[in-house]
């Protein structure tokens, strides 16, 4: 675990972090931010959805962080489903924010770009607004739904503009996102801070390989992550079919760890490609089992196709593979190269045949695999470590609270009102 953070002007101040798309502490980035702020002296509250299998309690205090959760049904059935999901989330967020009371900073994590609405309500009561941009929602919309720049696209662009305008400080996950905040969002460079996501190193500690996980074959390939329409699992499966059919390689077993909207479709695609005997889908699994697979893997897969979102986004799975010392095959994306450097080899964008050929090349070169693994671990423990992101996060909070008198907590407000009445 990173060392104790210091600074950040947190003594006696209160922060409220708003999250809609994941529960906390399951959302690892948000949890790292929470504990960093806590260690810097902040009282931290979080409002987020309840999880389905974990993070299910409506209220919890975990390691000093106060978490307020609400029930939320994920969207189904197109745009109307998202309107229902987001409307419910906003209502619950506003309800719970009133319960938390006054805060010095409201910290809203997207998607969606709707949390500026409760943030504005809190700004009028003295809070500063920090916008934590996890995704570029206009690019996410185009990449996920393929509907072009239609009316809904223009709507999400308008919401992004409103969020940028409302924010006092913007947190960007990488330099590409920072450029968007400055260029498209009109933000001053000094108000945009890069806070990179980083793997929780305590979660990713290699263990001895377990050859039985390879199901009797010499090599294990591993995919870890979400399985949505834009995540490229279909590209990986077609590349594996080419590895078998075009290159004649059957000396591997592949495991796909994770879940998402496209999970069932990917299982069906694997069946249609005749990969049932060599490809295993685990769904979400406990951390201990995940570490076992990654510790045994010879090559890890990052098959995100080139689209407006993926090209400029930092993929958590790439950083997690690097933390485990695994070599990576990726498509040639701008931010993939920034993150992985020489810890990965890169196929031309969306070229499944080249992706398969690079997997085969790495399987035949254990020395290169070991060298790439060492490079990845050195990058994660050095320039990409959470220690650097901690410093940037606390600098952002210092900037947000400069010349800002701490707001009183709710119990202090009630006490003051009682004294005024007496």
Coordinates of C-alpha atoms in Angstrom, one line a residue:
X1 CA 0.0 0.0 0.0
X2 CA 1.3 3.5 -0.8
X3 CA 2.8 5.4 2.1
X4 CA 0.7 7.8 4.2
X5 CA -0.2 10.9 2.2
X6 CA 0.4 14.3 3.7
X7 CA -0.6 17.8 2.9
X8 CA -3.8 18.8 1.0
X9 CA -5.1 21.3 3.5
X10 CA -7.4 18.6 4.8
X11 CA -7.4 19.1 8.6
X12 CA -10.9 19.6 9.7
X13 CA -12.4 19.7 6.2
X14 CA -15.1 17.5 4.7
X15 CA -15.3 15.9 1.3
X16 CA -18.2 14.2 -0.4
X17 CA -17.5 12.0 -3.4
X18 CA -20.3 11.1 -5.8
X19 CA -20.2 8.0 -7.9
X20 CA -22.9 6.5 -10.1
X21 CA -21.5 3.6 -12.2
X22 CA -19.8 1.5 -9.5
X23 CA -20.1 0.7 -5.8
X24 CA -17.4 1.7 -3.4
X25 CA -14.9 0.3 -2.4
X26 CA -15.2 -1.9 -5.5
X27 CA -14.3 1.2 -7.6
X28 CA -10.6 1.0 -6.9
X29 CA -9.7 4.4 -8.2
X30 CA -12.3 6.1 -6.0
X31 CA -11.3 4.0 -3.0
X32 CA -7.6 5.1 -3.5
X33 CA -8.8 8.7 -3.6
X34 CA -10.8 8.2 -0.5
X35 CA -8.0 6.8 1.6
X36 CA -5.5 9.4 0.3
X37 CA -7.8 12.2 1.4
X38 CA -8.5 10.5 4.7
X39 CA -4.8 10.2 5.4
X40 CA -4.4 13.9 4.6
X41 CA -6.8 14.8 7.3
X42 CA -10.1 15.0 5.4
X43 CA -13.4 13.6 6.7
X44 CA -14.6 11.6 3.6
X45 CA -18.2 10.7 2.7
X46 CA -19.1 8.7 -0.4
X47 CA -22.5 8.4 -2.1
X48 CA -22.7 5.5 -4.6
X49 CA -25.0 2.6 -5.7
X50 CA -25.2 -0.6 -3.8
X51 CA -23.5 -3.6 -5.4
X52 CA -25.3 -6.8 -6.3
X53 CA -22.9 -9.3 -4.6
X54 CA -20.6 -7.0 -2.6
X55 CA -20.9 -3.5 -1.1
X56 CA -24.6 -4.3 -0.5
X57 CA -25.1 -2.5 2.9
X58 CA -26.9 0.8 2.7
X59 CA -24.5 2.4 5.2
X60 CA -21.0 1.5 6.0
X61 CA -17.9 3.0 7.7
X62 CA -14.8 1.3 6.2
X63 CA -11.3 2.3 7.3
X64 CA -12.7 5.6 8.5
X65 CA -14.5 6.4 5.2
X66 CA -18.3 6.9 5.5
X67 CA -20.2 5.3 2.6
X68 CA -23.9 5.9 1.8
X69 CA -25.3 3.6 -0.8
X70 CA -28.6 3.5 -2.7
X71 CA -30.4 0.8 -4.7
X72 CA -30.0 1.1 -8.4
X73 CA -31.1 -1.0 -11.3
X74 CA -28.8 -0.9 -14.3
X75 CA -30.2 0.4 -17.6
X76 CA -31.9 -1.9 -20.0
X77 CA -33.9 -1.2 -23.1
X78 CA -32.1 1.6 -24.7
X79 CA -32.2 5.4 -24.0
X80 CA -35.3 5.2 -21.9
X81 CA -33.6 2.7 -19.6
X82 CA -30.7 5.1 -19.1
X83 CA -33.1 7.9 -18.3
X84 CA -34.7 5.8 -15.6
X85 CA -31.4 4.7 -14.2
X86 CA -29.9 8.2 -14.1
X87 CA -33.1 9.8 -12.7
X88 CA -33.2 7.3 -9.9
X89 CA -29.5 7.9 -9.2
X90 CA -29.9 11.7 -9.1
X91 CA -32.8 11.5 -6.7
X92 CA -31.0 9.2 -4.3
X93 CA -27.8 11.2 -4.5
X94 CA -29.7 14.5 -3.7
X95 CA -31.5 12.7 -0.8
X96 CA -28.3 11.3 0.7
X97 CA -26.4 14.6 0.2
X98 CA -28.9 16.4 2.3
X99 CA -28.3 13.8 5.0
X100 CA -24.5 14.3 4.9
X101 CA -24.8 18.0 5.3
X102 CA -22.4 20.8 4.5
X103 CA -19.1 19.9 2.9
X104 CA -16.0 21.8 1.7
X105 CA -15.6 19.8 -1.5
X106 CA -18.0 17.9 -3.6
X107 CA -16.1 15.5 -5.9
X108 CA -18.2 14.1 -8.7
X109 CA -17.0 11.1 -10.8
X110 CA -18.4 10.5 -14.2
X111 CA -20.1 8.8 -16.1
X112 CA -22.7 10.1 -16.4
X113 CA -22.1 13.9 -16.8
X114 CA -25.2 14.6 -14.7
X115 CA -23.7 14.8 -11.3
X116 CA -23.0 18.5 -11.7
X117 CA -26.7 19.0 -10.8
X118 CA -26.3 17.9 -7.1
X119 CA -22.8 19.4 -7.1
X120 CA -24.3 22.8 -8.1
X121 CA -26.8 22.5 -5.2
X122 CA -23.8 21.9 -2.8
X123 CA -21.8 24.8 -4.4
X124 CA -24.6 27.2 -3.4
X125 CA -24.1 26.0 0.1
X126 CA -20.4 26.7 0.2
X127 CA -18.7 23.7 -1.4
X128 CA -16.1 23.7 -4.1
X129 CA -16.7 21.4 -7.0
X130 CA -14.0 18.9 -8.2
X131 CA -15.0 17.1 -11.4
X132 CA -13.2 13.7 -11.7
X133 CA -13.5 12.8 -15.4
X134 CA -13.2 9.0 -15.6
X135 CA -14.6 8.8 -19.2
X136 CA -15.1 11.1 -22.1
X137 CA -18.8 10.5 -22.4
X138 CA -19.3 11.9 -26.0
X139 CA -16.6 9.5 -27.2
X140 CA -18.0 6.7 -25.0
X141 CA -21.4 7.3 -26.7
X142 CA -20.0 7.1 -30.2
X143 CA -17.8 4.1 -29.4
X144 CA -20.4 2.1 -27.5
X145 CA -23.6 2.7 -29.6
X146 CA -22.3 3.6 -33.1
X147 CA -25.2 6.0 -33.7
X148 CA -23.1 8.9 -34.9
X149 CA -23.5 12.5 -33.9
X150 CA -27.2 12.4 -33.4
X151 CA -29.5 14.3 -31.0
X152 CA -28.4 12.2 -28.0
X153 CA -24.7 12.8 -28.9
X154 CA -25.4 16.5 -28.9
X155 CA -27.1 16.2 -25.6
X156 CA -24.2 14.4 -23.9
X157 CA -21.8 17.1 -25.3
X158 CA -24.0 19.8 -23.8
X159 CA -24.0 18.0 -20.4
X160 CA -20.2 17.7 -20.6
X161 CA -19.9 21.5 -21.2
X162 CA -22.2 22.2 -18.3
X163 CA -20.1 20.0 -16.0
X164 CA -16.8 21.6 -17.1
X165 CA -18.3 25.1 -16.6
X166 CA -19.6 24.2 -13.1
X167 CA -16.4 22.7 -11.9
X168 CA -13.8 24.6 -9.9
X169 CA -11.1 22.0 -10.5
X170 CA -11.0 19.1 -13.1
X171 CA -9.2 15.8 -12.5
X172 CA -8.1 14.1 -15.7
X173 CA -6.9 10.4 -15.8
X174 CA -4.2 11.2 -18.4
X175 CA -2.7 13.9 -20.5
X176 CA -5.1 13.2 -23.4
X177 CA -8.1 13.8 -21.1
X178 CA -6.4 16.9 -19.8
X179 CA -6.0 18.3 -23.3
X180 CA -9.8 17.7 -23.9
X181 CA -10.6 19.6 -20.7
X182 CA -8.5 22.6 -21.8
X183 CA -9.4 22.5 -25.5
X184 CA -13.0 21.4 -25.5
X185 CA -13.9 22.3 -22.0
X186 CA -12.4 25.8 -22.0
X187 CA -10.6 25.1 -18.7
X188 CA -7.5 27.0 -17.6
X189 CA -4.5 24.7 -17.6
X190 CA -3.7 25.5 -14.0
X191 CA -7.2 24.2 -13.0
X192 CA -6.8 20.7 -14.6
X193 CA -4.7 18.1 -12.7
X194 CA -3.7 14.7 -14.0
X195 CA -4.5 12.0 -11.4
X196 CA -3.7 8.7 -13.1
X197 CA -5.4 5.5 -12.1
X198 CA -2.9 3.0 -10.7
X199 CA -3.3 -0.6 -9.6
X200 CA -3.7 -1.3 -5.9
X201 CA -0.3 -3.0 -5.4
X202 CA -1.5 -4.8 -2.3
X203 CA -4.1 -6.6 -4.5
X204 CA -1.6 -7.6 -7.2
X205 CA 1.1 -9.6 -5.6
X206 CA 2.4 -12.5 -7.7
X207 CA 2.2 -16.1 -6.3
X208 CA 3.8 -19.3 -7.7
X209 CA 2.4 -20.3 -11.0
X210 CA -0.1 -23.2 -11.1
X211 CA 0.4 -25.3 -14.2
X212 CA -2.9 -27.0 -13.8
X213 CA -4.6 -23.8 -14.7
X214 CA -3.3 -24.3 -18.2
X215 CA -5.6 -27.3 -18.7
X216 CA -2.8 -29.6 -19.9
X217 CA -1.4 -27.1 -22.5
X218 CA 2.0 -25.5 -22.4
X219 CA 0.8 -21.8 -22.3
X220 CA -1.9 -19.7 -20.6
X221 CA -3.3 -16.5 -22.2
X222 CA -5.3 -14.2 -19.9
X223 CA -7.9 -11.4 -20.4
X224 CA -9.0 -9.4 -17.4
X225 CA -11.6 -6.7 -17.5
X226 CA -15.1 -5.5 -18.4
X227 CA -16.8 -7.1 -21.3
X228 CA -18.8 -4.4 -23.0
X229 CA -19.4 -3.6 -26.6
X230 CA -16.4 -1.3 -26.9
X231 CA -13.9 -3.6 -24.9
X232 CA -12.8 -5.8 -27.8
X233 CA -13.3 -9.2 -26.4
X234 CA -14.7 -10.2 -29.8
X235 CA -11.5 -9.1 -31.4
X236 CA -9.5 -11.2 -29.0
X237 CA -11.7 -14.3 -29.7
X238 CA -11.3 -13.9 -33.5
X239 CA -7.6 -13.4 -33.0
X240 CA -7.4 -16.6 -31.0
X241 CA -9.3 -18.5 -33.8
X242 CA -6.7 -17.2 -36.3
X243 CA -3.9 -18.3 -33.9
X244 CA -5.3 -21.8 -34.1
X245 CA -6.5 -21.9 -37.7
X246 CA -4.0 -19.7 -39.6
X247 CA -0.9 -20.3 -37.5
X248 CA -1.6 -23.8 -36.4
X249 CA -1.1 -23.1 -32.7
X250 CA -3.1 -25.2 -30.3
X251 CA -0.5 -25.1 -27.5
X252 CA -2.5 -22.6 -25.4
X253 CA -5.4 -22.3 -23.1
X254 CA -7.1 -18.9 -22.6
X255 CA -9.1 -17.6 -19.7
X256 CA -11.3 -14.5 -19.8
X257 CA -11.9 -13.0 -16.4
X258 CA -14.7 -10.5 -15.9
X259 CA -18.2 -9.7 -16.8
X260 CA -20.3 -7.0 -18.5
X261 CA -23.1 -6.3 -21.0
X262 CA -21.5 -8.4 -23.7
X263 CA -20.6 -11.4 -21.6
X264 CA -23.3 -13.8 -22.9
X265 CA -22.7 -12.7 -26.5
X266 CA -18.9 -13.4 -26.1
X267 CA -19.6 -16.9 -24.7
X268 CA -21.8 -17.5 -27.7
X269 CA -19.2 -16.1 -30.1
X270 CA -16.5 -18.4 -28.6
X271 CA -18.8 -21.3 -29.2
X272 CA -19.5 -20.4 -32.8
X273 CA -15.7 -20.0 -33.4
X274 CA -15.2 -23.6 -32.0
X275 CA -13.1 -22.3 -29.2
X276 CA -15.0 -24.1 -26.3
X277 CA -12.1 -26.5 -25.7
X278 CA -9.5 -23.8 -25.4
X279 CA -11.3 -20.7 -24.0
X280 CA -12.7 -20.4 -20.4
X281 CA -15.0 -17.7 -19.2
X282 CA -14.9 -17.3 -15.4
X283 CA -17.1 -14.2 -14.8
X284 CA -16.0 -12.1 -11.8
X285 CA -13.9 -14.0 -9.4
X286 CA -12.3 -13.3 -6.0
X287 CA -9.0 -11.5 -6.0
X288 CA -7.1 -14.6 -4.8
X289 CA -8.2 -16.5 -7.9
X290 CA -7.5 -13.6 -10.2
X291 CA -3.9 -13.4 -8.9
X292 CA -3.5 -17.2 -9.5
X293 CA -4.5 -16.8 -13.1
X294 CA -2.3 -13.7 -13.7
X295 CA 0.7 -15.3 -12.0
X296 CA 0.4 -18.3 -14.3
X297 CA -0.3 -16.4 -17.5
X298 CA 2.4 -16.4 -20.2
X299 CA 0.8 -13.5 -22.2
X300 CA -2.0 -11.1 -21.3
X301 CA -4.4 -9.6 -23.9
X302 CA -5.5 -6.0 -24.3
X303 CA -7.7 -6.2 -27.4
X304 CA -9.5 -2.8 -27.1
X305 CA -10.2 -1.7 -30.7
X306 CA -9.2 1.7 -32.0
X307 CA -12.1 4.1 -31.5
X308 CA -12.5 7.7 -30.3
X309 CA -12.7 6.6 -26.6
X310 CA -10.1 3.8 -26.4
X311 CA -7.4 5.6 -28.3
X312 CA -7.1 8.3 -25.5
X313 CA -8.1 6.2 -22.5
X314 CA -5.9 4.5 -19.9
X315 CA -6.9 0.9 -19.6
X316 CA -6.9 -0.4 -16.0
X317 CA -6.2 -3.9 -17.2
X318 CA -3.0 -2.9 -18.8
X319 CA -1.7 -1.4 -15.6
X320 CA -2.8 -4.5 -13.7
X321 CA -1.0 -6.8 -16.1
X322 CA 2.1 -4.7 -15.6
X323 CA 1.8 -4.8 -11.8
X324 CA 1.9 -8.6 -12.1
X325 CA 4.9 -8.6 -14.4
X326 CA 3.0 -10.0 -17.4
X327 CA 3.9 -9.2 -21.1
X328 CA 1.0 -7.7 -23.1
X329 CA -0.3 -7.8 -26.6
X330 CA -2.3 -4.7 -27.5
X331 CA -3.6 -2.8 -30.5
X332 CA -1.7 0.3 -31.2
X333 CA -3.5 3.0 -29.2
X334 CA -2.0 6.3 -28.1
X335 CA -2.5 5.9 -24.4
X336 CA -1.7 2.2 -24.4
X337 CA 1.8 3.1 -25.5
X338 CA 2.0 5.9 -22.9
X339 CA 1.1 3.4 -20.2
X340 CA 2.8 0.2 -21.2
X341 CA 5.8 1.4 -23.2
X342 CA 8.0 -1.6 -23.9
X343 CA 6.0 -3.8 -21.6
X344 CA 3.6 -4.5 -24.5
X345 CA 3.9 -5.3 -28.2
X346 CA 1.4 -3.5 -30.5
X347 CA -0.6 -4.8 -33.5
X348 CA -1.9 -2.3 -36.1
X349 CA -5.3 -1.0 -35.1
X350 CA -7.9 -3.7 -35.2
X351 CA -5.7 -6.1 -37.1
X352 CA -6.6 -9.5 -35.6
X353 CA -4.1 -11.4 -37.7
X354 CA -1.2 -9.3 -36.5
X355 CA -2.6 -9.6 -33.0
X356 CA -2.5 -13.4 -33.3
X357 CA 1.0 -13.3 -34.8
X358 CA 2.3 -11.2 -31.9
X359 CA 0.8 -13.7 -29.4
X360 CA 2.6 -16.5 -31.2
X361 CA 5.9 -14.6 -31.2
X362 CA 5.8 -14.0 -27.5
X363 CA 4.9 -17.6 -26.7
X364 CA 8.0 -18.6 -28.5
X365 CA 10.3 -16.2 -26.7
X366 CA 10.3 -16.6 -22.9
X367 CA 13.3 -14.3 -22.5
X368 CA 11.4 -11.4 -24.1
X369 CA 8.4 -12.2 -22.0
X370 CA 10.5 -11.9 -18.8
X371 CA 12.1 -8.7 -20.0
X372 CA 8.7 -7.1 -20.8
X373 CA 7.4 -8.2 -17.4
X374 CA 10.2 -6.5 -15.6
X375 CA 9.7 -3.3 -17.5
X376 CA 6.0 -3.3 -16.6
X377 CA 6.7 -3.8 -12.9
X378 CA 9.3 -1.0 -12.9
X379 CA 6.9 1.4 -14.6
X380 CA 4.1 0.7 -12.2
X381 CA 6.3 1.1 -9.1
X382 CA 7.9 4.2 -10.6
X383 CA 6.4 6.8 -12.9
X384 CA 2.9 5.3 -12.9
X385 CA 2.7 4.6 -9.2
X386 CA -0.2 5.9 -7.1
X387 CA 2.3 7.9 -5.0
X388 CA 2.6 10.4 -7.9
X389 CA -1.2 10.5 -8.3
X390 CA -1.6 11.1 -4.6
X391 CA 0.5 14.2 -4.8
X392 CA -1.5 15.5 -7.8
X393 CA -4.8 14.8 -6.1
X394 CA -3.8 16.6 -2.9
X395 CA -2.5 19.5 -5.0
X396 CA -5.9 19.7 -6.7
X397 CA -7.7 19.8 -3.4
X398 CA -5.4 22.5 -2.2
X399 CA -6.2 24.6 -5.3
X400 CA -9.9 24.0 -4.8
X401 CA -9.8 25.2 -1.2
X402 CA -7.4 28.1 -1.5
X403 CA -8.8 31.1 0.3
X404 CA -11.9 29.1 1.2
X405 CA -13.0 29.1 4.8
X406 CA -14.0 25.6 6.0
X407 CA -17.7 25.0 6.2
X408 CA -19.1 23.8 9.6
X409 CA -20.4 20.3 9.8
X410 CA -24.1 19.6 10.1
X411 CA -24.0 19.1 13.9
X412 CA -22.2 22.4 14.3
X413 CA -24.9 24.2 12.2
X414 CA -27.6 22.7 14.4
X415 CA -25.9 23.7 17.6
X416 CA -25.4 27.2 16.3
X417 CA -29.1 27.5 15.4
X418 CA -30.1 26.3 18.8
X419 CA -27.9 28.9 20.4
X420 CA -29.4 31.6 18.2
X421 CA -32.9 30.6 19.3
X422 CA -32.1 30.5 23.0

